[in-house]
Tab-separated table of C-alpha atoms in Angstrom:
chain	number	residue	atom	x	y	z
K	1	MET	CA	12.701	26.059	86.786
K	2	ILE	CA	9.383	27.142	85.323
K	3	HIS	CA	7.283	26.017	82.372
K	4	GLN	CA	4.950	28.380	80.533
K	5	TYR	CA	2.317	27.411	77.981
K	6	LYS	CA	-0.974	28.552	76.540
K	7	LEU	CA	-3.860	26.137	76.171
K	8	ASN	CA	-7.607	26.499	75.711
K	9	GLY	CA	-7.442	30.232	76.445
K	10	TYR	CA	-5.442	29.845	79.643
K	11	ASN	CA	-1.895	31.137	80.177
K	12	ILE	CA	-0.325	28.724	82.617
K	13	VAL	CA	2.943	28.903	84.538
K	14	LEU	CA	4.211	25.849	86.408
K	15	ASP	CA	6.938	26.079	89.005
K	16	THR	CA	8.728	22.730	88.878
K	17	TYR	CA	10.295	22.484	92.312
K	18	SER	CA	7.447	23.849	94.429
K	19	GLY	CA	4.650	22.354	92.328
K	20	ALA	CA	2.900	25.753	92.235
K	21	VAL	CA	0.537	26.510	89.351
K	22	HIS	CA	-0.295	30.057	88.257
K	23	VAL	CA	-2.864	31.253	85.736
K	24	VAL	CA	-1.866	34.636	84.372
K	25	ASP	CA	-2.935	37.201	81.798
K	26	ASP	CA	-0.903	37.979	78.678
K	27	LEU	CA	1.128	40.787	80.221
K	28	ALA	CA	2.087	38.792	83.317
K	29	TYR	CA	2.898	35.828	81.053
K	30	ASP	CA	5.389	37.954	79.126
K	31	VAL	CA	6.802	39.561	82.278
K	32	ILE	CA	7.488	36.132	83.775
K	33	ALA	CA	9.145	34.968	80.545
K	34	LEU	CA	11.556	37.912	80.680
K	35	TYR	CA	11.972	38.163	84.453
K	36	GLU	CA	15.079	36.057	85.041
K	37	HIS	CA	17.282	37.402	82.293
K	38	THR	CA	16.122	40.903	81.397
K	39	ASP	CA	16.723	44.247	83.048
K	40	ARG	CA	13.576	45.654	84.748
K	41	ASP	CA	13.551	48.916	82.787
K	42	GLU	CA	13.877	46.894	79.609
K	43	ILE	CA	10.906	44.727	80.644
K	44	ILE	CA	8.822	47.854	81.317
K	45	THR	CA	9.753	49.392	77.966
K	46	ARG	CA	8.917	46.212	76.084
K	47	MET	CA	5.611	45.759	77.896
K	48	GLN	CA	4.581	49.366	77.278
K	49	THR	CA	5.225	48.849	73.573
K	50	LYS	CA	3.315	45.582	73.417
K	51	TYR	CA	0.507	46.589	75.799
K	52	PRO	CA	0.008	50.345	75.340
K	53	GLU	CA	-3.097	50.252	77.540
K	54	ALA	CA	-1.007	49.150	80.552
K	55	SER	CA	0.420	51.926	82.741
K	56	GLU	CA	3.992	51.866	84.024
K	57	LYS	CA	2.632	51.466	87.545
K	58	ASP	CA	0.605	48.472	86.460
K	59	ILE	CA	3.681	46.805	84.965
K	60	ARG	CA	5.761	47.600	88.060
K	61	ASP	CA	2.996	46.121	90.245
K	62	THR	CA	3.125	42.938	88.169
K	63	LEU	CA	6.895	42.785	88.608
K	64	ALA	CA	6.390	43.247	92.362
K	65	ASP	CA	3.886	40.360	92.345
K	66	VAL	CA	6.439	38.143	90.619
K	67	ASP	CA	9.048	39.235	93.212
K	68	GLN	CA	6.624	38.241	95.948
K	69	LEU	CA	5.902	34.829	94.437
K	70	LYS	CA	9.612	34.188	94.103
K	71	GLU	CA	10.164	35.195	97.724
K	72	ASP	CA	7.306	32.933	98.801
K	73	GLY	CA	8.906	29.964	97.018
K	74	LYS	CA	6.208	29.672	94.375
K	75	LEU	CA	8.066	30.853	91.302
K	76	PHE	CA	11.624	30.305	90.053
K	77	THR	CA	12.141	27.939	92.975
K	78	GLU	CA	15.592	26.396	93.141
K	79	ASP	CA	16.117	22.647	93.043
K	80	ALA	CA	16.432	21.542	96.664
K	81	TYR	CA	16.157	17.806	96.072
K	82	LYS	CA	19.488	16.722	94.558
K	83	ASP	CA	20.897	15.540	97.897
K	84	LEU	CA	17.589	13.944	98.810
K	85	SER	CA	17.649	11.987	95.545
K	86	LEU	CA	20.978	10.453	96.580
K	87	VAL	CA	19.527	9.467	99.944
K	88	VAL	CA	16.550	7.883	98.173
K	89	THR	CA	18.777	5.822	95.888
K	90	LYS	CA	20.661	4.403	98.875
K	91	ARG	CA	17.675	3.725	101.120
K	92	LYS	CA	16.724	0.270	102.275
K	93	THR	CA	13.574	-0.706	100.430
K	94	TYR	CA	10.899	-3.203	101.306
K	95	ILE	CA	8.388	-4.819	99.005
K	96	LYS	CA	4.869	-3.455	99.269
K	97	ALA	CA	3.243	-4.793	96.125
K	98	LEU	CA	3.268	-7.917	94.019
K	99	CYS	CA	1.834	-8.432	90.594
K	100	LEU	CA	0.768	-12.058	90.552
K	101	ASN	CA	0.778	-13.377	87.021
K	102	VAL	CA	-1.682	-16.093	87.937
K	103	ALA	CA	-2.260	-17.212	84.361
K	104	HIS	CA	0.300	-17.241	81.584
K	105	THR	CA	-2.422	-17.993	79.128
K	106	CYS	CA	-5.315	-16.072	77.671
K	107	ASN	CA	-8.695	-16.645	76.093
K	108	LEU	CA	-8.101	-13.782	73.680
K	109	SER	CA	-5.326	-13.483	71.165
K	110	CYS	CA	-4.714	-9.745	70.917
K	111	GLU	CA	-2.175	-8.918	68.246
K	112	TYR	CA	-0.437	-6.130	70.174
K	113	CYS	CA	-0.188	-7.969	73.519
K	114	PHE	CA	3.152	-7.111	75.192
K	115	ALA	CA	2.836	-10.455	77.003
K	116	ALA	CA	2.789	-12.433	73.731
K	117	GLN	CA	-0.867	-13.519	73.978
K	118	GLY	CA	-0.414	-14.038	77.703
K	119	LYS	CA	2.433	-16.525	77.479
K	120	TYR	CA	5.304	-14.055	77.927
K	121	HIS	CA	7.301	-15.878	75.269
K	122	GLY	CA	7.270	-19.039	77.365
K	123	PRO	CA	5.010	-22.037	77.970
K	124	ARG	CA	1.380	-21.713	79.022
K	125	ALA	CA	1.127	-21.940	82.796
K	126	MET	CA	-1.262	-21.369	85.682
K	127	MET	CA	-0.316	-20.437	89.231
K	128	SER	CA	-1.208	-23.044	91.834
K	129	PHE	CA	-2.578	-22.049	95.210
K	130	GLU	CA	0.631	-23.311	96.830
K	131	VAL	CA	2.712	-20.868	94.760
K	132	GLY	CA	0.221	-18.057	95.385
K	133	LYS	CA	0.248	-18.716	99.114
K	134	ARG	CA	4.024	-18.709	99.211
K	135	ALA	CA	4.046	-15.443	97.210
K	136	ILE	CA	1.882	-13.821	99.899
K	137	ASP	CA	4.181	-15.126	102.630
K	138	PHE	CA	7.171	-13.787	100.665
K	139	LEU	CA	5.482	-10.394	100.431
K	140	LEU	CA	4.735	-10.314	104.159
K	141	GLU	CA	8.270	-11.435	105.051
K	142	ASN	CA	9.788	-8.700	102.896
K	143	SER	CA	7.321	-5.879	103.578
K	144	GLY	CA	9.214	-4.284	106.488
K	145	PHE	CA	7.374	-1.258	107.864
K	146	HIS	CA	4.737	-1.151	105.106
K	147	HIS	CA	1.293	-1.577	106.540
K	148	ARG	CA	-0.752	-1.473	103.334
K	149	LEU	CA	0.198	-4.169	100.851
K	150	ASP	CA	-1.059	-4.454	97.302
K	151	VAL	CA	-1.641	-7.556	95.251
K	152	ASP	CA	-2.489	-7.351	91.553
K	153	PHE	CA	-3.997	-10.307	89.773
K	154	PHE	CA	-2.709	-10.171	86.254
K	155	GLY	CA	-1.944	-12.406	83.319
K	156	GLY	CA	-2.607	-13.444	80.640
K	157	GLU	CA	-6.192	-13.524	81.763
K	158	PRO	CA	-6.312	-13.925	85.559
K	159	LEU	CA	-9.924	-15.121	85.589
K	160	MET	CA	-8.727	-18.299	83.854
K	161	ASP	CA	-7.265	-19.127	87.277
K	162	TRP	CA	-10.317	-17.863	89.113
K	163	LYS	CA	-10.383	-20.495	91.875
K	164	VAL	CA	-6.796	-19.747	92.832
K	165	VAL	CA	-7.522	-15.998	92.850
K	166	LYS	CA	-10.279	-16.645	95.390
K	167	GLN	CA	-8.046	-18.897	97.474
K	168	ILE	CA	-5.225	-16.333	97.519
K	169	VAL	CA	-7.605	-13.550	98.598
K	170	ALA	CA	-8.955	-15.756	101.407
K	171	TYR	CA	-5.398	-16.547	102.505
K	172	CYS	CA	-4.511	-12.825	102.551
K	173	HIS	CA	-7.455	-12.159	104.875
K	174	GLU	CA	-6.256	-14.947	107.127
K	175	ARG	CA	-2.783	-13.412	107.281
K	176	GLU	CA	-4.205	-9.931	107.923
K	177	LYS	CA	-5.398	-11.232	111.269
K	178	ASP	CA	-2.035	-12.512	112.480
K	179	THR	CA	0.143	-9.771	110.962
K	180	GLY	CA	-2.021	-6.653	111.397
K	181	LYS	CA	-1.244	-5.711	107.795
K	182	LYS	CA	-3.895	-4.798	105.264
K	183	PHE	CA	-4.171	-6.049	101.686
K	184	ARG	CA	-5.664	-4.223	98.705
K	185	PHE	CA	-6.428	-6.151	95.544
K	186	THR	CA	-6.581	-5.193	91.890
K	187	LEU	CA	-7.527	-7.419	88.981
K	188	THR	CA	-7.152	-6.736	85.275
K	189	THR	CA	-9.490	-8.652	82.967
K	190	ASN	CA	-10.527	-8.857	79.345
K	191	GLY	CA	-14.071	-9.616	80.510
K	192	MET	CA	-14.539	-12.911	78.705
K	193	LEU	CA	-15.181	-14.816	81.955
K	194	LEU	CA	-17.153	-12.171	83.833
K	195	LYS	CA	-20.258	-13.778	85.266
K	196	ASP	CA	-22.486	-13.040	88.267
K	197	GLU	CA	-20.472	-15.029	90.779
K	198	VAL	CA	-17.237	-13.372	89.603
K	199	ILE	CA	-18.800	-9.905	89.617
K	200	ASP	CA	-20.016	-10.328	93.199
K	201	PHE	CA	-16.584	-11.439	94.310
K	202	LEU	CA	-14.780	-8.614	92.507
K	203	ASN	CA	-17.130	-6.050	94.005
K	204	LYS	CA	-16.584	-7.436	97.455
K	205	GLU	CA	-12.823	-7.926	97.350
K	206	MET	CA	-11.110	-5.857	94.675
K	207	SER	CA	-10.341	-2.229	95.478
K	208	ASN	CA	-9.820	-1.684	91.759
K	209	VAL	CA	-10.735	-3.630	88.642
K	210	VAL	CA	-9.274	-2.823	85.246
K	211	LEU	CA	-11.451	-3.769	82.266
K	212	SER	CA	-9.754	-3.959	78.877
K	213	LEU	CA	-11.681	-2.308	76.053
K	214	ASP	CA	-10.167	-0.358	73.166
K	215	GLY	CA	-13.191	1.757	72.307
K	216	ARG	CA	-15.247	1.632	69.112
K	217	LYS	CA	-16.269	-1.834	67.942
K	218	GLU	CA	-14.225	-1.710	64.756
K	219	VAL	CA	-11.147	-0.519	66.646
K	220	HIS	CA	-11.508	-3.030	69.453
K	221	ASP	CA	-12.253	-5.987	67.201
K	222	ARG	CA	-9.352	-5.248	64.882
K	223	LEU	CA	-6.752	-6.315	67.464
K	224	ARG	CA	-8.630	-7.862	70.377
K	225	LYS	CA	-9.761	-11.157	68.925
K	226	THR	CA	-10.637	-14.599	70.222
K	227	VAL	CA	-8.301	-17.453	69.364
K	228	ASN	CA	-10.637	-18.151	66.419
K	229	GLY	CA	-10.051	-14.657	65.062
K	230	LYS	CA	-13.463	-13.265	66.013
K	231	GLY	CA	-13.784	-9.799	67.553
K	232	SER	CA	-14.609	-9.762	71.279
K	233	TYR	CA	-16.478	-6.419	71.538
K	234	ASP	CA	-20.035	-7.758	71.355
K	235	PHE	CA	-19.313	-10.417	73.928
K	236	ILE	CA	-17.627	-8.289	76.568
K	237	VAL	CA	-19.306	-4.862	76.422
K	238	PRO	CA	-22.625	-6.020	77.969
K	239	LYS	CA	-20.633	-7.817	80.671
K	240	PHE	CA	-18.625	-4.686	81.435
K	241	GLN	CA	-21.815	-2.614	81.554
K	242	LYS	CA	-23.397	-5.052	83.964
K	243	PHE	CA	-20.285	-5.072	86.121
K	244	VAL	CA	-19.982	-1.277	86.242
K	245	ALA	CA	-23.683	-0.891	87.042
K	246	SER	CA	-23.144	-3.062	90.107
K	247	ARG	CA	-19.840	-1.489	91.139
K	248	GLY	CA	-21.216	1.397	93.231
K	249	ASP	CA	-18.536	3.840	94.359
K	250	LYS	CA	-15.712	1.338	94.138
K	251	GLU	CA	-12.846	2.037	91.800
K	252	TYR	CA	-12.616	0.592	88.316
K	253	TYR	CA	-11.113	1.660	84.995
K	254	VAL	CA	-12.091	0.798	81.488
K	255	ARG	CA	-8.677	0.751	79.913
K	256	GLY	CA	-7.834	0.834	76.242
K	257	THR	CA	-4.761	0.826	74.084
K	258	PHE	CA	-4.442	3.099	71.077
K	259	THR	CA	-2.226	2.360	68.116
K	260	HIS	CA	-1.249	3.863	64.775
K	261	ASN	CA	-4.599	2.479	63.515
K	262	ASN	CA	-6.619	4.802	65.762
K	263	VAL	CA	-4.613	7.929	66.396
K	264	ASP	CA	-8.037	9.613	66.697
K	265	PHE	CA	-8.332	7.762	69.995
K	266	THR	CA	-10.477	10.401	71.671
K	267	ASN	CA	-13.359	8.998	69.618
K	268	ASP	CA	-12.746	5.701	71.393
K	269	ILE	CA	-12.671	7.397	74.779
K	270	PHE	CA	-15.912	9.241	74.024
K	271	HIS	CA	-17.416	5.981	72.828
K	272	MET	CA	-16.549	4.358	76.155
K	273	ALA	CA	-18.098	7.307	77.991
K	274	ASP	CA	-21.211	7.037	75.838
K	275	LEU	CA	-21.459	3.356	76.791
K	276	GLY	CA	-21.876	4.547	80.386
K	277	PHE	CA	-18.326	4.089	81.660
K	278	ASP	CA	-16.997	7.029	83.637
K	279	ARG	CA	-13.506	5.963	84.752
K	280	LEU	CA	-11.369	5.642	81.665
K	281	SER	CA	-7.792	5.080	80.685
K	282	MET	CA	-6.215	4.938	77.243
K	283	GLU	CA	-2.593	3.997	76.746
K	284	PRO	CA	-0.292	4.329	73.758
K	285	VAL	CA	0.657	0.888	72.441
K	286	ILE	CA	4.062	-0.460	73.444
K	287	CYS	CA	5.416	-2.738	70.744
K	288	ASP	CA	8.166	-3.388	68.241
K	289	PRO	CA	8.465	-0.257	66.070
K	290	LYS	CA	8.361	-2.526	63.011
K	291	GLU	CA	4.764	-3.565	63.684
K	292	PRO	CA	2.288	-1.928	61.292
K	293	TYR	CA	0.218	-0.647	64.220
K	294	ALA	CA	3.214	0.864	66.081
K	295	LEU	CA	2.888	4.557	66.836
K	296	GLN	CA	5.288	6.703	64.871
K	297	GLU	CA	7.027	10.013	65.451
K	298	SER	CA	4.874	11.453	62.654
K	299	ASP	CA	1.747	10.624	64.733
K	300	LEU	CA	2.796	13.026	67.487
K	301	PRO	CA	1.134	16.240	66.244
K	302	GLU	CA	-2.188	14.418	65.927
K	303	ILE	CA	-1.730	12.725	69.315
K	304	TYR	CA	-1.143	16.159	70.888
K	305	ARG	CA	-4.266	17.480	69.172
K	306	GLN	CA	-6.274	14.519	70.426
K	307	TYR	CA	-5.185	15.074	74.040
K	308	GLU	CA	-6.293	18.709	73.749
K	309	ILE	CA	-9.657	17.683	72.266
K	310	LEU	CA	-10.075	15.265	75.151
K	311	ALA	CA	-9.298	17.867	77.825
K	312	LYS	CA	-11.699	20.422	76.337
K	313	GLU	CA	-14.470	17.869	75.921
K	314	MET	CA	-14.025	16.639	79.483
K	315	LEU	CA	-14.520	20.180	80.782
K	316	LYS	CA	-17.645	20.552	78.661
K	317	ARG	CA	-19.114	17.240	79.767
K	318	GLU	CA	-18.342	17.974	83.400
K	319	GLU	CA	-20.151	21.306	83.159
K	320	ASN	CA	-23.115	19.556	81.588
K	321	GLY	CA	-23.271	17.051	84.433
K	322	HIS	CA	-21.962	13.966	82.656
K	323	GLY	CA	-18.239	14.194	83.216
K	324	PHE	CA	-15.826	11.299	83.345
K	325	ILE	CA	-12.410	10.583	84.779
K	326	PHE	CA	-9.422	10.047	82.521
K	327	TYR	CA	-6.603	8.311	84.359
K	328	HIS	CA	-3.774	10.434	82.963
K	329	TYR	CA	-5.567	13.672	83.723
K	330	MET	CA	-6.006	12.803	87.387
K	331	LEU	CA	-3.902	15.263	89.322
K	332	ASP	CA	-4.323	16.062	92.967
K	333	LEU	CA	-2.629	19.416	93.381
K	334	HIS	CA	-3.437	19.586	97.113
K	335	GLU	CA	-2.707	16.108	98.366
K	336	GLY	CA	-0.728	14.441	95.625
K	337	PRO	CA	2.414	12.401	96.118
K	338	CYS	CA	5.219	13.725	98.305
K	339	ILE	CA	8.669	14.538	96.997
K	340	TYR	CA	10.041	11.138	98.073
K	341	LYS	CA	7.562	9.415	95.795
K	342	ARG	CA	8.309	11.827	92.976
K	343	ILE	CA	12.030	11.171	93.028
K	344	SER	CA	12.004	7.457	93.730
K	345	GLY	CA	10.395	6.334	90.486
K	346	CYS	CA	7.625	3.856	89.926
K	347	GLY	CA	8.794	1.295	92.485
K	348	SER	CA	9.463	-1.517	90.021
K	349	GLY	CA	12.248	-3.848	91.071
K	350	THR	CA	12.370	-2.359	94.551
K	351	GLU	CA	8.914	-2.082	96.122
K	352	TYR	CA	6.966	-3.790	93.356
K	353	MET	CA	7.720	-7.074	91.631
K	354	ALA	CA	5.978	-9.521	89.360
K	355	VAL	CA	5.668	-13.227	90.150
K	356	THR	CA	5.326	-15.862	87.433
K	357	PRO	CA	3.017	-18.891	87.824
K	358	TRP	CA	6.048	-20.885	89.002
K	359	GLY	CA	7.224	-18.261	91.492
K	360	GLU	CA	10.031	-16.528	89.603
K	361	LEU	CA	10.503	-12.829	90.397
K	362	PHE	CA	10.892	-10.024	87.864
K	363	PRO	CA	11.092	-6.232	88.418
K	364	CYS	CA	7.580	-5.779	87.031
K	365	HIS	CA	5.068	-7.453	84.740
K	366	GLN	CA	6.715	-5.907	81.682
K	367	PHE	CA	10.033	-7.635	82.376
K	368	VAL	CA	8.549	-11.097	82.818
K	369	GLY	CA	10.227	-13.591	80.518
K	370	ASP	CA	13.403	-11.528	80.078
K	371	GLN	CA	15.924	-13.757	81.825
K	372	LYS	CA	18.440	-10.927	82.188
K	373	TYR	CA	15.988	-9.492	84.700
K	374	SER	CA	15.115	-12.661	86.593
K	375	MET	CA	15.686	-11.546	90.198
K	376	GLY	CA	15.189	-14.797	92.092
K	377	ASN	CA	12.097	-16.570	93.312
K	378	ILE	CA	9.579	-16.523	96.135
K	379	PHE	CA	11.023	-19.679	97.704
K	380	GLU	CA	14.669	-18.630	97.968
K	381	GLY	CA	14.224	-14.875	97.810
K	382	ILE	CA	16.064	-12.195	95.834
K	383	LYS	CA	19.193	-13.648	94.285
K	384	ARG	CA	20.124	-10.616	92.230
K	385	PRO	CA	20.388	-7.639	94.609
K	386	ASP	CA	22.330	-5.881	91.847
K	387	ILE	CA	19.068	-5.661	89.882
K	388	VAL	CA	17.322	-4.109	92.895
K	389	ASP	CA	20.146	-1.539	93.116
K	390	LYS	CA	19.915	-0.775	89.423
K	391	PHE	CA	16.200	0.026	89.748
K	392	LYS	CA	16.707	1.932	92.983
K	393	GLN	CA	19.161	4.238	91.303
K	394	ASN	CA	16.969	4.831	88.287
K	395	ASN	CA	14.974	8.043	88.600
K	396	CYS	CA	14.700	11.545	87.212
K	397	TYR	CA	17.855	12.670	88.991
K	398	SER	CA	19.966	9.867	87.544
K	399	LYS	CA	18.980	10.462	83.922
K	400	PRO	CA	20.888	13.271	82.208
K	401	GLU	CA	17.986	13.967	79.819
K	402	CYS	CA	15.659	14.659	82.752
K	403	GLN	CA	17.786	17.364	84.321
K	404	ASN	CA	16.243	20.260	82.436
K	405	CYS	CA	12.794	18.759	81.994
K	406	TRP	CA	10.037	20.730	83.721
K	407	ALA	CA	7.900	17.584	84.044
K	408	LYS	CA	10.437	15.418	85.871
K	409	LEU	CA	8.646	15.590	89.222
K	410	TYR	CA	5.410	14.500	87.553
K	411	CYS	CA	6.908	11.370	85.992
K	412	SER	CA	10.074	10.640	87.981
K	413	GLY	CA	11.999	9.586	84.916
K	414	GLY	CA	9.326	7.472	83.270
K	415	CYS	CA	8.793	3.775	82.831
K	416	PRO	CA	12.044	1.727	82.952
K	417	ALA	CA	10.490	-1.044	80.839
K	418	ASN	CA	9.532	1.420	78.118
K	419	SER	CA	13.054	2.856	78.232
K	420	LEU	CA	14.614	-0.576	77.948
K	421	HIS	CA	12.395	-1.706	75.106
K	422	ALA	CA	12.773	1.524	73.147
K	423	THR	CA	16.428	2.338	73.744
K	424	GLY	CA	18.053	-0.892	74.917
K	425	SER	CA	18.867	0.673	78.280
K	426	LEU	CA	16.927	0.963	81.530
K	427	THR	CA	18.184	4.495	81.906
K	428	GLY	CA	17.701	5.411	78.266
K	429	ASN	CA	15.526	8.325	77.271
K	430	PHE	CA	12.414	7.256	75.356
K	431	LYS	CA	11.719	10.687	73.912
K	432	PHE	CA	8.438	9.747	72.219
K	433	SER	CA	6.995	8.619	75.541
K	434	CYS	CA	8.326	11.766	77.276
K	435	ASP	CA	6.714	13.989	74.633
K	436	ILE	CA	3.350	12.313	75.164
K	437	PHE	CA	3.712	12.484	78.927
K	438	ARG	CA	4.482	16.210	78.900
K	439	LYS	CA	1.470	16.900	76.713
K	440	ARG	CA	-0.791	14.973	79.065
K	441	ILE	CA	0.450	16.918	82.078
K	442	GLU	CA	-0.115	20.219	80.268
K	443	CYS	CA	-3.691	19.160	79.555
K	444	ALA	CA	-4.254	17.836	83.070
K	445	VAL	CA	-3.048	21.076	84.656
K	446	MET	CA	-5.183	23.106	82.259
K	447	ILE	CA	-8.238	21.173	83.432
K	448	LYS	CA	-7.314	21.881	87.054
K	449	ALA	CA	-6.867	25.568	86.237
K	450	ALA	CA	-10.211	25.735	84.450
K	451	GLU	CA	-11.970	23.971	87.323
K	452	ALA	CA	-10.357	26.241	89.920
K	453	LEU	CA	-11.279	29.414	88.035
K	454	ARG	CA	-14.792	28.097	87.465
K	455	SER	CA	-15.276	27.500	91.181
K	456	ASN	CA	-13.759	30.936	91.983
K	457	GLN	CA	-16.256	32.534	89.617
K	458	GLN	CA	-19.069	30.522	91.151
K	459	ALA	CA	-18.012	31.636	94.630
K	460	ALA	CA	-17.923	35.282	93.450
K	461	VAL	CA	-21.436	34.945	92.014
K	462	ASN	CA	-22.692	33.346	95.233
K	463	ASN	CA	-21.208	36.156	97.320
D	1	MET	CA	-2.571	40.120	92.493
D	2	ARG	CA	-4.434	41.569	89.577
D	3	ARG	CA	-2.868	39.621	86.750
D	4	ILE	CA	-1.811	36.380	88.455
D	5	ILE	CA	-4.025	33.752	90.060
D	6	THR	CA	-2.152	31.125	92.044
D	7	LEU	CA	-3.987	27.850	92.410
D	8	ASN	CA	-4.206	26.290	95.822
D	9	THR	CA	-1.468	23.671	95.569
D	10	MET	CA	0.656	21.844	98.099
D	11	ASN	CA	4.285	22.975	98.291
D	12	LEU	CA	6.539	20.057	97.421
D	13	LYS	CA	9.268	21.454	99.661
D	14	ASP	CA	7.011	21.021	102.689
D	15	THR	CA	6.776	17.311	101.983
D	16	VAL	CA	10.524	16.861	102.530
D	17	LYS	CA	9.838	16.958	106.281
D	18	HIS	CA	6.622	15.003	106.443
D	19	GLY	CA	6.543	12.767	103.362
D	20	GLY	CA	8.114	9.418	102.624
D	21	ARG	CA	5.788	7.229	104.660
D	22	GLY	CA	5.640	4.839	101.725
D	23	GLU	CA	2.022	3.816	102.230
D	24	CYS	CA	1.015	4.875	98.717
D	25	MET	CA	0.514	2.460	95.852
D	26	THR	CA	3.327	1.702	93.470
D	27	SER	CA	2.918	3.507	90.201
D	28	CYS	CA	1.864	0.852	87.765
D	29	GLN	CA	-0.788	-0.702	89.893
D	30	SER	CA	-3.809	1.236	88.980
D	31	ALA	CA	-4.984	1.710	85.464
D	32	CYS	CA	-1.977	2.080	83.277
D	33	LYS	CA	0.270	-0.978	83.460
D	34	THR	CA	2.312	0.381	80.574
D	35	SER	CA	3.295	4.021	81.052
D	36	CYS	CA	3.590	5.047	84.611
D	37	GLY	CA	3.834	8.487	86.041
D	38	VAL	CA	3.825	9.444	89.676
D	39	ALA	CA	1.923	12.720	89.764
D	40	ASN	CA	-1.516	11.275	89.179
D	41	GLN	CA	-1.296	9.012	92.168
D	42	LYS	CA	-2.836	9.652	95.521
D	43	CYS	CA	-1.042	10.106	98.804
D	44	ALA	CA	-2.348	7.428	101.157
D	45	VAL	CA	-1.822	9.496	104.293
D	46	PRO	CA	-2.081	13.196	103.359
D	47	ALA	CA	-3.500	14.129	106.748
D	48	GLU	CA	-0.444	12.793	108.514
D	49	ARG	CA	1.912	14.765	106.349
């Protein structure tokens, strides 16, 4: 399967099953489009009509190049992973990551919060150290061969349970010594409680910190308010700037959510960049379609346009020496995920689970509070192996709608929580989300193509 | 090839033999938390693949 598209002056051809990316001129683009289902003489005739400046030899050479790429397994590659996908769905899985919902409470009251202002439709609650400690033991006991284990501190607002976060991290280090395993920590915060002591700790211990900011002041303050209804932008931005200035080379993301209110979200991304942040993420809001800020199908053309604006601007800024990273445009074409990762889905419910403040287990943070997906608890273990199996079997090879999608090995079937919330089924096809995802991959690959050609040109100049 | 430039990419088929170590992060752990993909993640042990 291949996918061809034109973007920002580049003609791009993706080969789904090998992962190969080709940048071609107009004639080669048309030859490839016809190659699989058109007679060669017919292709030559059509190309001579459309490109009178091209000689027959030139067109035949292009056809020979396409033959070669096909022979080399870089174009029109057949799907060789169907059997492997069955093996993956039956494999024994071990847990390698826990999202610790240390605080089911929040010091902001954001209207669009999927976690219902941090409470996940339940009572306010904070995780005790005893529960956190047991969660780490549960992770270690169920981690099997995994050497690197990940712990996310999430909420609500995890810094509201700051002392317990510190205690859990200290306990993990203790257990590293007797188990030989290694922990990585991530914390997501709204910034309200960032202070020097916290910043020092986060810089020392957290391999990644996610800072929630929606962009421009008026956009951010519209939905991200304190419990008294006051916007939080002015309070948190200086704290985020201070934190990022002290972060060094360690990973962080300033992460926003865009809604129907700011479909021109690239202006929010550029605003974040102009504030001095250079690792950015911006997510489409996930909410009840009836909400006034819910994204709508009619927003899609503008969303596509915005992603293109973003990609082009990122290339410009990079060339001018003040580039930034956008999470969804990060693609490592050389050393990206292996095929096992690409066909086993996101890991929720199998390798990744969320833990409530009282130790209940859910497939991921987005399922917390939905009792149909309560999997057990950290004291007695998994009581619903059927839920594990359901998630294990959920990937791009098990969803009929994914079969002919060129992007399936980039997304692995998408987010099960989004599917459930949008369609009522874990395996449902949330087309809106797929459309956005495909657009982002097109833009991300275009950036990679532009960067590769730029460095080729630079090398040619240097030689 | 005069009209086709192939970017230097890994071949997914090669990872059938050497992938699957499982040391990578799970998908939702980094910056998204709401719309995971797998392609923008890093392999934790590319050199061993």
